[in-house]
Short mmCIF file of C-alpha atoms in Angstrom, two decimals:
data_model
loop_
_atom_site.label_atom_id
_atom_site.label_comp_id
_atom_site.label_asym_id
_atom_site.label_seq_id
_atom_site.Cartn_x
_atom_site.Cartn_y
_atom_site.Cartn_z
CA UNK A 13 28.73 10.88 -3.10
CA UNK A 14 31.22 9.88 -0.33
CA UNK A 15 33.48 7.04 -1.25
CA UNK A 16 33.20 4.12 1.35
CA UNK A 17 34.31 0.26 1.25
CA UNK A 18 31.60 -1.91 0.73
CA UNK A 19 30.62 -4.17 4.19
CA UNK A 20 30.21 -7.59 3.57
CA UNK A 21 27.33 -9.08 5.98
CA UNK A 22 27.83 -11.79 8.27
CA UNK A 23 25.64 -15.05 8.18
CA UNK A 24 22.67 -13.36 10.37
CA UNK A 25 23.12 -10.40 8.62
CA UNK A 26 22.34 -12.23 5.49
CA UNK A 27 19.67 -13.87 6.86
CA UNK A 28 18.42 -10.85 8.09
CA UNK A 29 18.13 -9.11 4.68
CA UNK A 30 16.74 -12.19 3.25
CA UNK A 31 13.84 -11.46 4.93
CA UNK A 32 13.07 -8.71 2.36
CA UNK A 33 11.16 -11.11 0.21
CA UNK A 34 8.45 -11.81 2.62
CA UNK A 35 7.36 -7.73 3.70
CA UNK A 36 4.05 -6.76 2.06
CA UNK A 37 5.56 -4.34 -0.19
CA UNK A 38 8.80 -4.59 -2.63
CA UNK A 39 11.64 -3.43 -0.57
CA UNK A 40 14.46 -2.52 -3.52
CA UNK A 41 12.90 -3.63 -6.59
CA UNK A 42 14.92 -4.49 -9.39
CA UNK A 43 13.62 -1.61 -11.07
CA UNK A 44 15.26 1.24 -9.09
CA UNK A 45 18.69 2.86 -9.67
CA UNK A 46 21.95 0.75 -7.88
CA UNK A 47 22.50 3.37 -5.74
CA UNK A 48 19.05 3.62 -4.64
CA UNK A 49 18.95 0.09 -4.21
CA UNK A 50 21.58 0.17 -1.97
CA UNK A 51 20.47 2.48 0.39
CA UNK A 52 16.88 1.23 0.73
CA UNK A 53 18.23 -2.43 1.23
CA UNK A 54 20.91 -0.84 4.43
CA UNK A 55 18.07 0.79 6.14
CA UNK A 56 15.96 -2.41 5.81
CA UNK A 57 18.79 -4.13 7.48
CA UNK A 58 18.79 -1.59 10.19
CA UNK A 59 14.71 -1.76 10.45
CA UNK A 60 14.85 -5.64 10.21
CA UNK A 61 17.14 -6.21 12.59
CA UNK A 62 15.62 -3.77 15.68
CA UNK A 63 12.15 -5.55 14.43
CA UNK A 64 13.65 -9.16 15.09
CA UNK A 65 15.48 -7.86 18.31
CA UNK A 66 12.60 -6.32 19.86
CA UNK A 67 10.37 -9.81 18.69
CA UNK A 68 13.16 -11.88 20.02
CA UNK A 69 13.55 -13.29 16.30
CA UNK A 70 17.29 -12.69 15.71
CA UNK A 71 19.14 -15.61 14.09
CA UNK A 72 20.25 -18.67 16.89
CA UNK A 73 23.64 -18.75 18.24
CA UNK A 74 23.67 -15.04 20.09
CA UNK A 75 25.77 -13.90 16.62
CA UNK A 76 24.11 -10.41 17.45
CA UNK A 77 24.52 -10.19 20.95
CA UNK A 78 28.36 -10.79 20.63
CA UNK A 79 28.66 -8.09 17.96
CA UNK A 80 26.66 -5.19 19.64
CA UNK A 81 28.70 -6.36 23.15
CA UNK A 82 26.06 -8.22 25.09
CA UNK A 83 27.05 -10.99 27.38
CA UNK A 84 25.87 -14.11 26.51
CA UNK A 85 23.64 -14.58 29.36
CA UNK A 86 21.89 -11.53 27.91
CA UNK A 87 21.11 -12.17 24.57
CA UNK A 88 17.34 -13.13 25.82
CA UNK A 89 17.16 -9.30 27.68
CA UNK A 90 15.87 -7.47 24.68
CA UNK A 91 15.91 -4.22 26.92
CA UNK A 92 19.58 -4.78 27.16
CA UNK A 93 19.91 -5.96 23.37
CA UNK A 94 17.81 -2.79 22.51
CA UNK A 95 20.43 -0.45 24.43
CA UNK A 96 23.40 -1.90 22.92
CA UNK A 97 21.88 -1.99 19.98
CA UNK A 98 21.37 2.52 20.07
CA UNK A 99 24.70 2.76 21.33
CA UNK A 100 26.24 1.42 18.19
CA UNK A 101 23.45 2.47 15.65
CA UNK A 102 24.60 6.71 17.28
CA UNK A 103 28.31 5.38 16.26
CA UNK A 104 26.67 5.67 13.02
CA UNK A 105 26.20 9.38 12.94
CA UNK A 106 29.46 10.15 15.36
CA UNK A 107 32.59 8.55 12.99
CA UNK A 108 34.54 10.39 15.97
CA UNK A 109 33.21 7.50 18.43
CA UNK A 110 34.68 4.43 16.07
CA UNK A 111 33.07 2.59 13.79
CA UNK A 112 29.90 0.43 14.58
CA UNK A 113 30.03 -2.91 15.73
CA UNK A 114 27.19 -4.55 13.55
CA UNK A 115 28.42 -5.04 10.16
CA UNK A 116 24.29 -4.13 9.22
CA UNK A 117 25.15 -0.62 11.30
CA UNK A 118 28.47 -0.49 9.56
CA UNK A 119 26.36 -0.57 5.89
CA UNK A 120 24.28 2.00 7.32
CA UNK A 121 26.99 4.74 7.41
CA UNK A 122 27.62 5.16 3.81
CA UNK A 123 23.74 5.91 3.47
CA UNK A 124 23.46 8.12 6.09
CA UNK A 125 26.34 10.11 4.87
CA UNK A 126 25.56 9.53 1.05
CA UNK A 127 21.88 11.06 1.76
CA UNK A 128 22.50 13.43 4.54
CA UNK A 129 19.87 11.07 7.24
CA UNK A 130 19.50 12.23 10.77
CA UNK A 131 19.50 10.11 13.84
CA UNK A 132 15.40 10.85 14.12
CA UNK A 133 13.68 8.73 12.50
CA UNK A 134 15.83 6.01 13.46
CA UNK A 135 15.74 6.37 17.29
CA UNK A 136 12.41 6.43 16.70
CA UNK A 137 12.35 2.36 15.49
CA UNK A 138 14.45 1.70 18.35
CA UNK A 139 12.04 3.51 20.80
CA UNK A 140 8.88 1.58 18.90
CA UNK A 141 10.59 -1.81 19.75
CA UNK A 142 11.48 -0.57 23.38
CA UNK A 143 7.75 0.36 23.71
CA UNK A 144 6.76 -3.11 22.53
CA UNK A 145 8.60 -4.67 26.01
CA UNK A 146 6.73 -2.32 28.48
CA UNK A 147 3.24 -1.28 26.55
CA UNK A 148 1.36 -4.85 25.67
CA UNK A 149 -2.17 -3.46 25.40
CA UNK A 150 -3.54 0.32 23.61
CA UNK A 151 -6.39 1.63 24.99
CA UNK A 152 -7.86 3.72 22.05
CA UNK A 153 -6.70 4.39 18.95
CA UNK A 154 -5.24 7.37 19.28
CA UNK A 155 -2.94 5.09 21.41
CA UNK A 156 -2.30 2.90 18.44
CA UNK A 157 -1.41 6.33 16.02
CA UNK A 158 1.08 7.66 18.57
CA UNK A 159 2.71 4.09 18.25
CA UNK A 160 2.77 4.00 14.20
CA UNK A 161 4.41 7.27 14.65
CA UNK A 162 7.25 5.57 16.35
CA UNK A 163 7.28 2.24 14.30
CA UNK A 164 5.94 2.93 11.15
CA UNK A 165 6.03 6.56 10.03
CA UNK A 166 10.05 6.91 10.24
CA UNK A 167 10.18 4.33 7.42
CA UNK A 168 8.18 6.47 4.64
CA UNK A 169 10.16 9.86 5.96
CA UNK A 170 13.64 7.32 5.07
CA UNK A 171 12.59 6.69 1.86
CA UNK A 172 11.69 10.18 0.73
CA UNK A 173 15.16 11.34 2.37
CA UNK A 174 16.92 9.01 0.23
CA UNK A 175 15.36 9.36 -3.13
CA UNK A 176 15.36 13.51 -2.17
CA UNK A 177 11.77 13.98 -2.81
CA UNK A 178 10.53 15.05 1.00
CA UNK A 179 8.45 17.85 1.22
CA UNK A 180 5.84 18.40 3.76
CA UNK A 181 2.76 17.54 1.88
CA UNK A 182 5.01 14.22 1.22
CA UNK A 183 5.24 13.67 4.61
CA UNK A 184 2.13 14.05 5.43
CA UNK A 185 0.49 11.38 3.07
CA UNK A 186 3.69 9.17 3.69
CA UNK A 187 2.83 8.53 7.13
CA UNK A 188 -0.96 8.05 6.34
CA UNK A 189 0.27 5.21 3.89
CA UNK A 190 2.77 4.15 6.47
CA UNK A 191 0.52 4.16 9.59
CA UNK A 192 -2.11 1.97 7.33
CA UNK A 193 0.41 -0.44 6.67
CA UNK A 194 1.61 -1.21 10.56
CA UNK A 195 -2.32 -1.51 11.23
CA UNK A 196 -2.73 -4.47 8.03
CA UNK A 197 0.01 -6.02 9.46
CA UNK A 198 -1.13 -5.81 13.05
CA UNK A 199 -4.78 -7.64 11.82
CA UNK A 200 -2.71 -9.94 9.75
CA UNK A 201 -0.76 -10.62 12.68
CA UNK A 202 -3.66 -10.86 15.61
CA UNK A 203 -2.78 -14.46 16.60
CA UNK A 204 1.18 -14.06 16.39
CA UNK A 205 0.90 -10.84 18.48
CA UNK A 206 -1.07 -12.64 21.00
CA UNK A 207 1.19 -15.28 21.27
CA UNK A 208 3.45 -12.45 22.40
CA UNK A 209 1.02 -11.25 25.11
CA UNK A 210 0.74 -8.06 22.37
CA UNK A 211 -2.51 -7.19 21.39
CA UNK A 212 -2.62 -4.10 18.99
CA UNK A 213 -6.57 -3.51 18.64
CA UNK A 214 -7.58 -0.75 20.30
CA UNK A 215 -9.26 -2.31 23.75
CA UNK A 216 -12.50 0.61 23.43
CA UNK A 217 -13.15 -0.89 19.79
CA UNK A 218 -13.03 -4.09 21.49
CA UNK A 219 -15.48 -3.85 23.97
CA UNK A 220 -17.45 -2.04 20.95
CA UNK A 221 -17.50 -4.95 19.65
CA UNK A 222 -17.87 -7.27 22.79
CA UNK A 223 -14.55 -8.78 21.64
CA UNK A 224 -12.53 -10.74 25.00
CA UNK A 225 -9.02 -11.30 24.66
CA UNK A 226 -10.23 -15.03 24.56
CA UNK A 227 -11.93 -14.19 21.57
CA UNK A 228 -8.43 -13.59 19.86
CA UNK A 229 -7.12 -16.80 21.49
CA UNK A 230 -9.52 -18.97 19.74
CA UNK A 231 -8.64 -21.11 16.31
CA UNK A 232 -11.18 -18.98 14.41
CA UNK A 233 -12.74 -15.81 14.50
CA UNK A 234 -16.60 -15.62 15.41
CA UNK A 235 -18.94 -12.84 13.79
CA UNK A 236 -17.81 -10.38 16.99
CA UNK A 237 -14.37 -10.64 15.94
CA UNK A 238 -14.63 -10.28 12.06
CA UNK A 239 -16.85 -7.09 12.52
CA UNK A 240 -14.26 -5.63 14.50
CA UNK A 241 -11.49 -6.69 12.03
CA UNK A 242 -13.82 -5.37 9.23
CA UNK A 243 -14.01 -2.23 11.10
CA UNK A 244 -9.84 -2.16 11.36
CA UNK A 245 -9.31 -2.61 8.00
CA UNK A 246 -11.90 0.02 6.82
CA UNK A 247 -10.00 2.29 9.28
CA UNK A 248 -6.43 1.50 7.12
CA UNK A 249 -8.02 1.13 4.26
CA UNK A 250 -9.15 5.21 4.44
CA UNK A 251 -5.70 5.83 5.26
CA UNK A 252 -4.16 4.48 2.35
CA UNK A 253 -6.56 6.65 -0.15
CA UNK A 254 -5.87 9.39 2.10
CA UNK A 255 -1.88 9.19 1.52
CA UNK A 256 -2.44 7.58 -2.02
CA UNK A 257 -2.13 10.86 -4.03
CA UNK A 258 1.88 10.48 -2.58
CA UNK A 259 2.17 8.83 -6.10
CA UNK A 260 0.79 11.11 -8.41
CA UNK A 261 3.19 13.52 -6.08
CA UNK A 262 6.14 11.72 -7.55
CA UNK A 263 7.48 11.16 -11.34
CA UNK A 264 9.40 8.01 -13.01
CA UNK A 265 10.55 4.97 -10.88
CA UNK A 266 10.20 6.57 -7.64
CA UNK A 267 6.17 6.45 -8.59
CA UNK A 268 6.79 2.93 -9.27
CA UNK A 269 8.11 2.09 -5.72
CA UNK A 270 5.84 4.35 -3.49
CA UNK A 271 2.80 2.64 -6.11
CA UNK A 272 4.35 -0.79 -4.80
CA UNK A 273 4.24 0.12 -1.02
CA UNK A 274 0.58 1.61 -1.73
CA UNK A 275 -0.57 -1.43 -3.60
CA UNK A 276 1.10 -3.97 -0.87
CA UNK A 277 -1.61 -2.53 1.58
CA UNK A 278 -4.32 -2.51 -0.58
CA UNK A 279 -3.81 -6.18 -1.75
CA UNK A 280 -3.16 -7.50 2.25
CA UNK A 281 -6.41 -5.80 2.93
CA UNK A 282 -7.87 -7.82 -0.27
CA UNK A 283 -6.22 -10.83 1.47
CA UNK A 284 -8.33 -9.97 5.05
CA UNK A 285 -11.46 -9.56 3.49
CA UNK A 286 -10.96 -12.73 1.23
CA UNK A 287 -10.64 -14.53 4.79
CA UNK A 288 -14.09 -12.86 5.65
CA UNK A 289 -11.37 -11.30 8.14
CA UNK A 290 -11.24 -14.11 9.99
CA UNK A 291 -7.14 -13.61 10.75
CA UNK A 292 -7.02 -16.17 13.36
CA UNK A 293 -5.66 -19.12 11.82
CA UNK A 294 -2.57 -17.68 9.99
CA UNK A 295 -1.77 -14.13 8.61
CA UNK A 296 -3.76 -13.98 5.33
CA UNK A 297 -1.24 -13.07 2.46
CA UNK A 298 -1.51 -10.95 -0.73
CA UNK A 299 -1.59 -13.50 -3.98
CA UNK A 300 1.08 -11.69 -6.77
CA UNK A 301 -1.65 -11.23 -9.32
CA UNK A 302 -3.61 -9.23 -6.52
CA UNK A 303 -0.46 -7.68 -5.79
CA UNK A 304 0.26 -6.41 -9.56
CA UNK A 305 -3.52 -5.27 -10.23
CA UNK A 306 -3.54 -3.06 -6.98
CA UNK A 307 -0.06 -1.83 -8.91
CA UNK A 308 -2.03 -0.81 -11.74
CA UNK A 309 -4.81 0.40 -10.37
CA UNK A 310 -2.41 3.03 -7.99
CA UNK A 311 -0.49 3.94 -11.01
CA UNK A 312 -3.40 4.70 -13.42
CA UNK A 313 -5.36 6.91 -10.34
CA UNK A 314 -1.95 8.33 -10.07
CA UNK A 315 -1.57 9.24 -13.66
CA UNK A 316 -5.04 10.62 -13.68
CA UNK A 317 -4.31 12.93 -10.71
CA UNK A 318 -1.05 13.73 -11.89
#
């Protein structure tokens, strides 16, 4: 393991990991080794942060924009911010270039040493967010899969890398649970999204459905709009039993983790359909004790398989 000083996170740093406790799924549960821990935590920071600069939902004050060298009357170009923000996170993997300017990229480096990580998967978060600025609508959902490649998918291939456990039949089912988890969130999210001019359901399921973009922008969903959310979810839902046996793949408290981000989709799905998938109002959440019996249920099936 390579010996590193620890980096101690600025104020929007911190308040950019604190945003942990509100994913779907349990980031770095208590459960897992330290070291593990650590790792999954300093590529959350690193996923976070891109996330909240491609959203426009960094911390006020321009904190970020000074550290990754954006002018001030930049901070609002998240093309710009975006940039920057590559440029330091490839300091990352070149030490020879000097050391990265965000004190979250900074925390990265002893991971991506640590577990021998390539620049991949994480170029490929950066690219998702730089898609979100110029792509606002999909047109199929093939569409919508080549995005989860880019902003989901890299996230599952992270966590195998660090816990050592990547194989390709890993892979594989890792980005069927991962891709299912971008598309709960994106029905979870319908309203915010729009609010964004973003609208992440395929636009030939919509006209299946004779769903109109004023549809979305009403205060709650009619019967067009819940069958098509219906027909969303089913869609994640098969890919989350498709990449479920991922668990039984896996022994001890790794199981326990990838059985957390399995479970996370399955009880947000429980939390659409317990809206009668009307998702306009607010993002329907998972309740813990729906949260914990999806748990079981993965772990048992797992157990079973395994």
């Amino acid at each position: 393991m390579t010996g590193t000083r620890q980096v101690h996170p600025d104020t929007s740093s911190r308040t950019t990991l604190g945003k942990a406790a509100d994913e779907n799924f349990p980031v770095a549960p208590f459960f897992l080794p330290r070291a593990w821990r650590d790792d999954l935590m300093a590529v959350y920071g690193f996923a976070r942060l891109v996330d909240d600069i491609g959203d426009g939902d960094l911390a006020p004050g321009g904190a970020d924009a000074r550290l990754l060298g954006v002018a001030p009357e930049r901070a609002d170009d998240r093309l710009a911010m975006l940039d920057a923000f590559e440029t330091d996170l490839l300091r990352v993997f070149a030490p020879a270039d000097g050391e990265p300017r965000h004190p979250l990229l900074r925390a990265l480096r002893p991971t991506v040493e640590r577990c021998r990580l390539t620049p991949g998967p994480f170029l490929g978060l950066v690219a998702a967010n730089r898609q979100d600025q110029l792509v606002r609508r999909y047109e199929s959902y093939d569409e919508l899969l080549a995005y989860c490649e880019l902003s989901a998918n890299p996230v599952g291939r992270l966590v195998l890398a660090i816990t050592g456990t990547a194989t390709p039949e890993r892979l594989r089912r890792s980005d069927e649970i991962c891709t299912a988890l971008q598309i709960v969130e994106h029905l979870q999210d319908v309203a915010e999204d729009l609010a964004r001019d973003r609208i992440y359901l395929p636009a030939e399921d919509m006209k299946r459905f004779h769903v109109t973009e004023d549809d979305l922008a009403r205060p709650t969903a009619g019967a067009s709009v819940r069958a098509l959310i219906a027909f969303e979810a089913d869609r994640a839902r098969a890919l989350l039993d498709a990449g479920a046996p991922l668990v039984g793949s896996v022994r001890g408290r790794l199981r326990l983790l990838l059985a957390g981000f399995t479970a996370g989709g399955y009880a947000a799905l429980d939390a659409v359909a317990g809206a009668g998938y009307d998702v306009l109002p607010g993002p329907p959440k998972a309740a813990k004790p729906s949260l914990m019996r999806r748990a079981g249920a993965v772990l048992l099936t797992a157990r079973r398989e395994g």
